[in-house]
Amino acid sequence: MDGAGRIYLKRLALSTFRNYSALSMALDGRHVCLYGANGAGKTNLIEAISQLSPGRGLRSAGLPDMAKVEAGQAGSNWAMGATLFDGDMDRSIRIDASMEGSGRGKRSMQIDGAGSTAGALSELVRIIWLTPAMDRVFAGGATERRKFLDRQTLAHFPNHARHSTAYEKAMRERNLLLERDFPDPVWLDGLEARLAEHGAQIAFNRVQTVSRLQAAVETRPDGAFPKADLGLEGLAEEAFSEGKSVSEVEALLKDALSEGRRRDARAGRTLSGPHRSDLVVIHRPTGVPAALCSTGQQKALLIGLILSNARALEAEEHLRNPLVLLDEAVAHLDPDRRAALFDELSALNGQAWLTGTERSLFEGFGDRAQYFEVSGGEVIAQD
Ligand SMILES: Nc1ncnc2c1ncn2[C@@H]1O[C@H](COP(=O)(O)OP(=O)(O)OP(=O)(O)O)[C@@H](O)[C@H]1O
Ligand SMILES: [Mg+2]
């Protein structure tokens, strides 16, 4: 297979991670299908891959939760190793999670044998995923949709993680300060300036991502996974869409915070800002908001958005293709839609990892994928 320019996993190794004692998998660059019974360890495996991206991975789990529980005993350390074929060379990655010290554990990274950081890793490889837990993203509240959007955004802008953390921290401090009878206005000014600065960046990243996503939607084939029209609701996002600059949006956010002090103090939280924004998704074929679509339509929209984002990432000149993790995405699709999904994945440059309970679900993929049977924390390559 011609690998020039592509990025994909060539090797994956795990040690005392979830239900895996020790695992080593060799991959040849094709898509990867994992099949096996419930509880076999399929999701755990792609959760391990998601550790290569910023944040907590596809189950939002803490480091201690991912350590293998043995004989009823909570686990201690875990490690993963990966060889990433990066366009023209092999990069070797290692993540070690150690539970010594603080209860939350500590993670250290190596790239090509030298100590590195999550930031450097996120510059190296972009990862997007779809899990059954995301099925309710349209029907649920704005929080879920924002999380979904921010996950897509992170793949485009790894600095999104840093801005989000700084924003949350400043917001917590402001909320605490507003609980006081006479909060120091100078201190509040400083915190609000930080909120506005990071908030503007967060909104900017989102607006850029949605615009890239929408452009990619237009390049996808019509049919199995309907196109969506996307929008963003939120003061800062809307201001960017109207052509305002970063400094103008920052000023806008800062004014809104300053004016909202009394209201926020009464509410006990910050009521304006990009932590309240929402992603609007319209099912184009019917013009109906995604929240009102049928379960099957929502799932198809979601798959379409993930496929669009994979295309959007590939379209960026400075980026290579992402890795695409699709947990249980095929089980509920009819055979035509499954075939369409395999075709769309094959039209991408990247490597997709798919899970399902039976091999027959992947029949239409043929030799465009590699197959592995997962059973009791072991993985066996199949012909
Ligand atoms: N920290 C851990 N230590 C040991 N085992 C764990 C740990 N966390 C989860 N498990 C076990 O891993 C097993 C496999 O989980 P996983 O979610 O990967 O299964 P799956 O193959 O995706 O199944 P399904 O088809 O039901 O989604 C479960 O039985 C679970 O109890
Ligand atoms: Mg699973």
GROMACS .gro file of C-alpha atoms and ligand atoms in nm:
model
  415
    1MET     CA    1   0.000   0.000   0.000
    2ASP     CA    2   0.133   0.342  -0.093
    3GLY     CA    3   0.202   0.515   0.236
    4ALA     CA    4   0.353   0.839   0.116
    5GLY     CA    5   0.227   1.137   0.311
    6ARG     CA    6  -0.012   0.936   0.524
    7ILE     CA    7   0.001   0.899   0.895
    8TYR     CA    8  -0.108   0.574   1.057
    9LEU     CA    9  -0.034   0.341   1.345
   10LYS     CA   10   0.210   0.064   1.256
   11ARG     CA   11   0.236  -0.086   1.599
   12LEU     CA   12   0.037  -0.063   1.920
   13ALA     CA   13   0.153  -0.207   2.250
   14LEU     CA   14  -0.019  -0.202   2.588
   15SER     CA   15   0.090  -0.302   2.932
   16THR     CA   16  -0.158  -0.346   3.221
   17PHE     CA   17  -0.407  -0.117   3.050
   18ARG     CA   18  -0.777  -0.193   3.131
   19ASN     CA   19  -0.831  -0.566   3.064
   20TYR     CA   20  -0.500  -0.604   2.875
   21SER     CA   21  -0.200  -0.751   3.057
   22ALA     CA   22   0.033  -0.723   2.762
   23LEU     CA   23  -0.051  -0.662   2.400
   24SER     CA   24   0.143  -0.598   2.085
   25MET     CA   25  -0.027  -0.544   1.752
   26ALA     CA   26   0.133  -0.495   1.412
   27LEU     CA   27  -0.060  -0.293   1.154
   28ASP     CA   28   0.005  -0.253   0.784
   29GLY     CA   29  -0.161   0.084   0.727
   30ARG     CA   30  -0.502  -0.037   0.614
   31HIS     CA   31  -0.814   0.030   0.820
   32VAL     CA   32  -0.848  -0.186   1.128
   33CYS     CA   33  -1.160  -0.385   1.224
   34LEU     CA   34  -1.183  -0.522   1.577
   35TYR     CA   35  -1.453  -0.773   1.649
   36GLY     CA   36  -1.545  -0.984   1.948
   37ALA     CA   37  -1.805  -1.042   2.219
   38ASN     CA   38  -1.932  -0.780   2.459
   39GLY     CA   39  -1.671  -0.712   2.724
   40ALA     CA   40  -1.386  -0.849   2.510
   41GLY     CA   41  -1.182  -0.528   2.515
   42LYS     CA   42  -1.260  -0.360   2.180
   43THR     CA   43  -1.348  -0.018   2.319
   44ASN     CA   44  -1.055  -0.040   2.564
   45LEU     CA   45  -0.821  -0.078   2.269
   46ILE     CA   46  -0.937   0.231   2.087
   47GLU     CA   47  -0.955   0.416   2.417
   48ALA     CA   48  -0.581   0.346   2.444
   49ILE     CA   49  -0.526   0.504   2.102
   50SER     CA   50  -0.729   0.808   2.207
   51GLN     CA   51  -0.467   0.868   2.480
   52LEU     CA   52  -0.245   1.001   2.204
   53SER     CA   53  -0.468   1.307   2.179
   54PRO     CA   54  -0.500   1.595   2.429
   55GLY     CA   55  -0.744   1.555   2.716
   56ARG     CA   56  -0.882   1.245   2.878
   57GLY     CA   57  -0.954   1.019   2.586
   58LEU     CA   58  -1.275   0.876   2.451
   59ARG     CA   59  -1.419   0.764   2.783
   60SER     CA   60  -1.310   1.077   2.972
   61ALA     CA   61  -1.150   0.841   3.222
   62GLY     CA   62  -0.888   0.937   3.476
   63LEU     CA   63  -0.546   0.769   3.464
   64PRO     CA   64  -0.608   0.535   3.761
   65ASP     CA   65  -0.929   0.398   3.603
   66MET     CA   66  -0.732   0.275   3.305
   67ALA     CA   67  -0.482   0.072   3.507
   68LYS     CA   68  -0.559  -0.298   3.498
   69VAL     CA   69  -0.752  -0.416   3.802
   70GLU     CA   70  -0.605  -0.750   3.902
   71ALA     CA   71  -0.745  -1.002   4.151
   72GLY     CA   72  -0.987  -0.736   4.272
   73GLN     CA   73  -0.699  -0.499   4.346
   74ALA     CA   74  -0.696  -0.152   4.201
   75GLY     CA   75  -0.422  -0.130   3.941
   76SER     CA   76  -0.107   0.072   3.963
   77ASN     CA   77   0.076   0.177   3.650
   78TRP     CA   78   0.005   0.134   3.282
   79ALA     CA   79   0.190   0.205   2.964
   80MET     CA   80   0.128   0.223   2.595
   81GLY     CA   81   0.368   0.225   2.307
   82ALA     CA   82   0.298   0.310   1.947
   83THR     CA   83   0.487   0.336   1.626
   84LEU     CA   84   0.343   0.603   1.408
   85PHE     CA   85   0.427   0.608   1.041
   86ASP     CA   86   0.447   0.980   0.984
   87GLY     CA   87   0.437   1.045   0.615
   88ASP     CA   88   0.788   0.924   0.546
   89MET     CA   89   0.936   0.804   0.874
   90ASP     CA   90   0.858   0.600   1.184
   91ARG     CA   91   0.803   0.786   1.508
   92SER     CA   92   0.810   0.592   1.827
   93ILE     CA   93   0.581   0.706   2.106
   94ARG     CA   94   0.554   0.592   2.462
   95ILE     CA   95   0.313   0.698   2.735
   96ASP     CA   96   0.372   0.591   3.093
   97ALA     CA   97   0.104   0.647   3.355
   98SER     CA   98   0.221   0.620   3.711
   99MET     CA   99  -0.010   0.625   4.013
  100GLU     CA  100   0.261   0.710   4.262
  101GLY     CA  101   0.218   1.035   4.446
  102SER     CA  102  -0.114   1.210   4.387
  103GLY     CA  103  -0.436   1.011   4.357
  104ARG     CA  104  -0.493   1.129   4.002
  105GLY     CA  105  -0.174   0.975   3.871
  106LYS     CA  106   0.088   1.123   3.644
  107ARG     CA  107   0.155   1.078   3.276
  108SER     CA  108   0.488   1.103   3.101
  109MET     CA  109   0.551   1.092   2.728
  110GLN     CA  110   0.839   1.006   2.506
  111ILE     CA  111   0.876   1.067   2.136
  112ASP     CA  112   1.165   0.884   1.966
  113GLY     CA  113   1.317   0.799   2.302
  114ALA     CA  114   1.332   1.155   2.436
  115GLY     CA  115   1.107   1.305   2.702
  116SER     CA  116   0.824   1.499   2.545
  117THR     CA  117   0.490   1.661   2.619
  118ALA     CA  118   0.122   1.609   2.542
  119GLY     CA  119   0.144   1.930   2.341
  120ALA     CA  120   0.419   1.794   2.115
  121LEU     CA  121   0.227   1.471   2.072
  122SER     CA  122  -0.088   1.656   1.971
  123GLU     CA  123   0.109   1.838   1.702
  124LEU     CA  124   0.221   1.501   1.567
  125VAL     CA  125  -0.110   1.320   1.530
  126ARG     CA  126  -0.476   1.426   1.522
  127ILE     CA  127  -0.742   1.187   1.642
  128ILE     CA  128  -1.120   1.203   1.613
  129TRP     CA  129  -1.377   0.954   1.731
  130LEU     CA  130  -1.737   0.851   1.746
  131THR     CA  131  -1.874   0.649   2.037
  132PRO     CA  132  -2.223   0.529   2.133
  133ALA     CA  133  -2.215   0.778   2.420
  134MET     CA  134  -2.229   1.056   2.159
  135ASP     CA  135  -2.560   0.933   2.021
  136ARG     CA  136  -2.751   1.178   2.237
  137VAL     CA  137  -2.547   1.481   2.140
  138PHE     CA  138  -2.829   1.645   1.941
  139ALA     CA  139  -3.116   1.544   2.169
  140GLY     CA  140  -2.932   1.647   2.485
  141GLY     CA  141  -2.832   1.987   2.618
  142ALA     CA  142  -2.590   2.249   2.489
  143THR     CA  143  -2.315   2.112   2.717
  144GLU     CA  144  -2.297   1.787   2.522
  145ARG     CA  145  -2.291   1.965   2.187
  146ARG     CA  146  -2.022   2.204   2.305
  147LYS     CA  147  -1.814   1.908   2.420
  148PHE     CA  148  -1.862   1.746   2.082
  149LEU     CA  149  -1.764   2.063   1.899
  150ASP     CA  150  -1.465   2.125   2.125
  151ARG     CA  151  -1.345   1.771   2.058
  152GLN     CA  152  -1.360   1.835   1.684
  153THR     CA  153  -1.194   2.172   1.740
  154LEU     CA  154  -0.907   2.018   1.938
  155ALA     CA  155  -0.812   1.810   1.637
  156HIS     CA  156  -0.770   2.132   1.437
  157PHE     CA  157  -0.624   2.348   1.712
  158PRO     CA  158  -0.435   2.161   1.984
  159ASN     CA  159  -0.396   2.495   2.168
  160HIS     CA  160  -0.772   2.476   2.232
  161ALA     CA  161  -0.698   2.254   2.535
  162ARG     CA  162  -0.469   2.512   2.692
  163HIS     CA  163  -0.715   2.799   2.638
  164SER     CA  164  -1.003   2.594   2.776
  165THR     CA  165  -0.811   2.503   3.091
  166ALA     CA  166  -0.701   2.863   3.149
  167TYR     CA  167  -1.056   2.988   3.085
  168GLU     CA  168  -1.211   2.740   3.331
  169LYS     CA  169  -0.955   2.830   3.595
  170ALA     CA  170  -1.015   3.206   3.565
  171MET     CA  171  -1.392   3.146   3.570
  172ARG     CA  172  -1.371   2.940   3.891
  173GLU     CA  173  -1.165   3.215   4.054
  174ARG     CA  174  -1.412   3.483   3.942
  175ASN     CA  175  -1.709   3.282   4.074
  176LEU     CA  176  -1.537   3.243   4.412
  177LEU     CA  177  -1.451   3.612   4.425
  178LEU     CA  178  -1.810   3.710   4.345
  179GLU     CA  179  -1.926   3.515   4.652
  180ARG     CA  180  -1.760   3.778   4.871
  181ASP     CA  181  -1.959   4.071   5.004
  182PHE     CA  182  -1.719   4.327   4.860
  183PRO     CA  183  -1.515   4.166   4.584
  184ASP     CA  184  -1.204   4.358   4.484
  185PRO     CA  185  -1.290   4.527   4.150
  186VAL     CA  186  -0.926   4.539   4.037
  187TRP     CA  187  -0.889   4.167   4.096
  188LEU     CA  188  -1.217   4.108   3.911
  189ASP     CA  189  -1.092   4.321   3.621
  190GLY     CA  190  -0.781   4.105   3.596
  191LEU     CA  191  -0.976   3.778   3.601
  192GLU     CA  192  -1.227   3.906   3.347
  193ALA     CA  193  -0.945   4.014   3.118
  194ARG     CA  194  -0.810   3.658   3.131
  195LEU     CA  195  -1.154   3.511   3.068
  196ALA     CA  196  -1.203   3.742   2.772
  197GLU     CA  197  -0.860   3.665   2.628
  198HIS     CA  198  -0.894   3.287   2.642
  199GLY     CA  199  -1.266   3.302   2.566
  200ALA     CA  200  -1.201   3.490   2.243
  201GLN     CA  201  -0.945   3.229   2.138
  202ILE     CA  202  -1.184   2.946   2.220
  203ALA     CA  203  -1.459   3.105   2.013
  204PHE     CA  204  -1.217   3.182   1.731
  205ASN     CA  205  -1.104   2.819   1.715
  206ARG     CA  206  -1.465   2.701   1.712
  207VAL     CA  207  -1.569   2.938   1.436
  208GLN     CA  208  -1.273   2.831   1.223
  209THR     CA  209  -1.348   2.466   1.283
  210VAL     CA  210  -1.716   2.499   1.196
  211SER     CA  211  -1.628   2.684   0.880
  212ARG     CA  212  -1.379   2.412   0.777
  213LEU     CA  213  -1.636   2.146   0.868
  214GLN     CA  214  -1.905   2.312   0.661
  215ALA     CA  215  -1.670   2.338   0.364
  216ALA     CA  216  -1.588   1.968   0.399
  217VAL     CA  217  -1.958   1.877   0.422
  218GLU     CA  218  -2.001   2.017   0.071
  219THR     CA  219  -1.728   1.790  -0.069
  220ARG     CA  220  -1.885   1.467   0.061
  221PRO     CA  221  -2.105   1.247  -0.153
  222ASP     CA  222  -2.480   1.279  -0.107
  223GLY     CA  223  -2.663   0.978   0.018
  224ALA     CA  224  -2.612   0.753   0.318
  225PHE     CA  225  -2.492   1.020   0.561
  226PRO     CA  226  -2.693   1.335   0.513
  227LYS     CA  227  -2.537   1.676   0.491
  228ALA     CA  228  -2.577   1.920   0.775
  229ASP     CA  229  -2.595   2.296   0.797
  230LEU     CA  230  -2.398   2.415   1.094
  231GLY     CA  231  -2.423   2.726   1.304
  232LEU     CA  232  -2.291   2.861   1.631
  233GLU     CA  233  -2.489   3.039   1.900
  234GLY     CA  234  -2.290   3.256   2.136
  235LEU     CA  235  -2.193   3.620   2.169
  236ALA     CA  236  -1.827   3.573   2.077
  237GLU     CA  237  -1.885   3.317   1.800
  238GLU     CA  238  -2.153   3.535   1.640
  239ALA     CA  239  -1.926   3.840   1.657
  240PHE     CA  240  -1.651   3.650   1.474
  241SER     CA  241  -1.899   3.537   1.212
  242GLU     CA  242  -1.989   3.903   1.159
  243GLY     CA  243  -1.623   3.974   1.084
  244LYS     CA  244  -1.510   4.119   1.418
  245SER     CA  245  -1.142   4.089   1.509
  246VAL     CA  246  -0.997   3.898   1.805
  247SER     CA  247  -0.937   4.220   2.001
  248GLU     CA  248  -1.290   4.342   1.930
  249VAL     CA  249  -1.436   4.014   2.051
  250GLU     CA  250  -1.214   4.023   2.357
  251ALA     CA  251  -1.347   4.370   2.442
  252LEU     CA  252  -1.702   4.251   2.387
  253LEU     CA  253  -1.657   3.956   2.623
  254LYS     CA  254  -1.488   4.172   2.885
  255ASP     CA  255  -1.772   4.426   2.880
  256ALA     CA  256  -2.034   4.153   2.908
  257LEU     CA  257  -1.856   4.008   3.213
  258SER     CA  258  -1.813   4.344   3.376
  259GLU     CA  259  -2.179   4.431   3.324
  260GLY     CA  260  -2.289   4.088   3.447
  261ARG     CA  261  -2.116   4.098   3.785
  262ARG     CA  262  -2.426   4.151   3.999
  263ARG     CA  263  -2.630   3.903   3.802
  264ASP     CA  264  -2.352   3.642   3.819
  265ALA     CA  265  -2.301   3.701   4.191
  266ARG     CA  266  -2.671   3.633   4.247
  267ALA     CA  267  -2.665   3.324   4.028
  268GLY     CA  268  -2.343   3.197   4.185
  269ARG     CA  269  -2.190   3.136   3.842
  270THR     CA  270  -2.084   3.311   3.524
  271LEU     CA  271  -2.380   3.337   3.290
  272SER     CA  272  -2.219   3.478   2.978
  273GLY     CA  273  -1.929   3.358   2.771
  274PRO     CA  274  -1.821   3.081   2.536
  275HIS     CA  275  -1.877   2.818   2.808
  276ARG     CA  276  -2.247   2.869   2.728
  277SER     CA  277  -2.232   2.857   2.349
  278ASP     CA  278  -2.416   2.600   2.140
  279LEU     CA  279  -2.366   2.422   1.811
  280VAL     CA  280  -2.671   2.431   1.584
  281VAL     CA  281  -2.710   2.142   1.341
  282ILE     CA  282  -2.979   2.127   1.073
  283HIS     CA  283  -3.052   1.809   0.876
  284ARG     CA  284  -3.027   1.953   0.525
  285PRO     CA  285  -3.249   1.706   0.335
  286THR     CA  286  -3.550   1.796   0.553
  287GLY     CA  287  -3.446   2.133   0.697
  288VAL     CA  288  -3.532   2.000   1.041
  289PRO     CA  289  -3.310   2.072   1.346
  290ALA     CA  290  -3.108   1.764   1.439
  291ALA     CA  291  -3.274   1.745   1.781
  292LEU     CA  292  -3.607   1.670   1.610
  293CYS     CA  293  -3.467   1.405   1.373
  294SER     CA  294  -3.527   1.034   1.426
  295THR     CA  295  -3.269   0.829   1.613
  296GLY     CA  296  -3.140   0.679   1.290
  297GLN     CA  297  -3.123   1.019   1.120
  298GLN     CA  298  -2.929   1.163   1.413
  299LYS     CA  299  -2.681   0.877   1.404
  300ALA     CA  300  -2.634   0.921   1.028
  301LEU     CA  301  -2.583   1.297   1.075
  302LEU     CA  302  -2.324   1.231   1.341
  303ILE     CA  303  -2.132   0.985   1.124
  304GLY     CA  304  -2.152   1.241   0.843
  305LEU     CA  305  -2.001   1.507   1.070
  306ILE     CA  306  -1.714   1.286   1.177
  307LEU     CA  307  -1.644   1.192   0.813
  308SER     CA  308  -1.660   1.561   0.726
  309ASN     CA  309  -1.414   1.646   0.997
  310ALA     CA  310  -1.175   1.379   0.876
  311ARG     CA  311  -1.194   1.543   0.532
  312ALA     CA  312  -1.159   1.890   0.680
  313LEU     CA  313  -0.841   1.788   0.863
  314GLU     CA  314  -0.697   1.628   0.550
  315ALA     CA  315  -0.773   1.944   0.355
  316GLU     CA  316  -0.553   2.157   0.581
  317GLU     CA  317  -0.218   2.202   0.417
  318HIS     CA  318  -0.009   2.185   0.732
  319LEU     CA  319  -0.190   1.876   0.864
  320ARG     CA  320  -0.183   1.513   0.769
  321ASN     CA  321  -0.486   1.288   0.789
  322PRO     CA  322  -0.630   1.211   1.132
  323LEU     CA  323  -0.678   0.869   1.288
  324VAL     CA  324  -1.051   0.797   1.302
  325LEU     CA  325  -1.189   0.580   1.583
  326LEU     CA  326  -1.543   0.449   1.529
  327ASP     CA  327  -1.680   0.254   1.824
  328GLU     CA  328  -1.991   0.050   1.741
  329ALA     CA  329  -2.068   0.275   1.447
  330VAL     CA  330  -2.170   0.000   1.204
  331ALA     CA  331  -2.398  -0.224   1.411
  332HIS     CA  332  -2.708  -0.013   1.359
  333LEU     CA  333  -2.653   0.067   0.993
  334ASP     CA  334  -2.834  -0.118   0.718
  335PRO     CA  335  -2.606  -0.302   0.470
  336ASP     CA  336  -2.618  -0.019   0.211
  337ARG     CA  337  -2.514   0.239   0.468
  338ARG     CA  338  -2.239   0.011   0.595
  339ALA     CA  339  -2.108  -0.019   0.240
  340ALA     CA  340  -2.127   0.359   0.200
  341LEU     CA  341  -1.932   0.409   0.522
  342PHE     CA  342  -1.657   0.172   0.407
  343ASP     CA  343  -1.639   0.354   0.073
  344GLU     CA  344  -1.618   0.695   0.237
  345LEU     CA  345  -1.348   0.576   0.476
  346SER     CA  346  -1.156   0.428   0.186
  347ALA     CA  347  -1.169   0.761   0.005
  348LEU     CA  348  -0.988   0.919   0.302
  349ASN     CA  349  -0.615   0.904   0.347
  350GLY     CA  350  -0.628   0.803   0.707
  351GLN     CA  351  -0.651   0.490   0.910
  352ALA     CA  352  -0.987   0.416   1.067
  353TRP     CA  353  -1.033   0.181   1.361
  354LEU     CA  354  -1.377   0.021   1.379
  355THR     CA  355  -1.533  -0.205   1.641
  356GLY     CA  356  -1.826  -0.444   1.622
  357THR     CA  357  -1.943  -0.767   1.778
  358GLU     CA  358  -1.914  -0.976   1.461
  359ARG     CA  359  -1.682  -0.997   1.168
  360SER     CA  360  -1.974  -1.021   0.925
  361LEU     CA  361  -2.053  -0.653   0.999
  362PHE     CA  362  -1.738  -0.559   0.810
  363GLU     CA  363  -1.789  -0.790   0.515
  364GLY     CA  364  -1.815  -0.511   0.258
  365PHE     CA  365  -1.477  -0.372   0.362
  366GLY     CA  366  -1.297  -0.668   0.204
  367ASP     CA  367  -0.922  -0.635   0.178
  368ARG     CA  368  -0.933  -0.262   0.243
  369ALA     CA  369  -0.905  -0.347   0.613
  370GLN     CA  370  -0.716  -0.571   0.852
  371TYR     CA  371  -0.918  -0.788   1.090
  372PHE     CA  372  -0.851  -0.876   1.451
  373GLU     CA  373  -1.052  -1.091   1.686
  374VAL     CA  374  -1.059  -0.955   2.040
  375SER     CA  375  -1.128  -1.193   2.325
  376GLY     CA  376  -1.061  -1.164   2.698
  377GLY     CA  377  -0.795  -0.897   2.661
  378GLU     CA  378  -0.615  -1.074   2.376
  379VAL     CA  379  -0.608  -0.978   2.012
  380ILE     CA  380  -0.558  -1.231   1.734
  381ALA     CA  381  -0.485  -1.122   1.378
  382GLN     CA  382  -0.714  -1.288   1.120
  383ASP     CA  383  -0.669  -1.349   0.749
  384LIG     N1  384  -0.924  -0.096   3.481
  384LIG     C1  385  -0.968  -0.216   3.438
  384LIG     N2  386  -0.904  -0.329   3.473
  384LIG     C2  387  -0.946  -0.450   3.430
  384LIG     N3  388  -1.053  -0.467   3.351
  384LIG     C3  389  -1.121  -0.357   3.313
  384LIG     C4  390  -1.083  -0.227   3.353
  384LIG     N4  391  -1.168  -0.138   3.300
  384LIG     C5  392  -1.256  -0.210   3.229
  384LIG     N5  393  -1.229  -0.342   3.236
  384LIG     C6  394  -1.297  -0.452   3.169
  384LIG     O1  395  -1.269  -0.454   3.033
  384LIG     C7  396  -1.366  -0.533   2.969
  384LIG     C8  397  -1.379  -0.493   2.824
  384LIG     O2  398  -1.432  -0.367   2.809
  384LIG     P1  399  -1.461  -0.301   2.667
  384LIG     O3  400  -1.550  -0.188   2.697
  384LIG     O4  401  -1.337  -0.274   2.594
  384LIG     O5  402  -1.542  -0.417   2.594
  384LIG     P2  403  -1.598  -0.419   2.446
  384LIG     O6  404  -1.527  -0.528   2.376
  384LIG     O7  405  -1.593  -0.285   2.389
  384LIG     O8  406  -1.748  -0.465   2.475
  384LIG     P3  407  -1.889  -0.412   2.413
  384LIG     O9  408  -1.911  -0.490   2.289
  384LIG    O10  409  -1.985  -0.449   2.520
  384LIG    O11  410  -1.877  -0.266   2.392
  384LIG     C9  411  -1.491  -0.524   3.055
  384LIG    O12  412  -1.527  -0.651   3.095
  384LIG    C10  413  -1.448  -0.441   3.175
  384LIG    O13  414  -1.495  -0.492   3.294
  385MG      MG  415  -1.737  -0.146   2.343
   0.00000   0.00000   0.00000
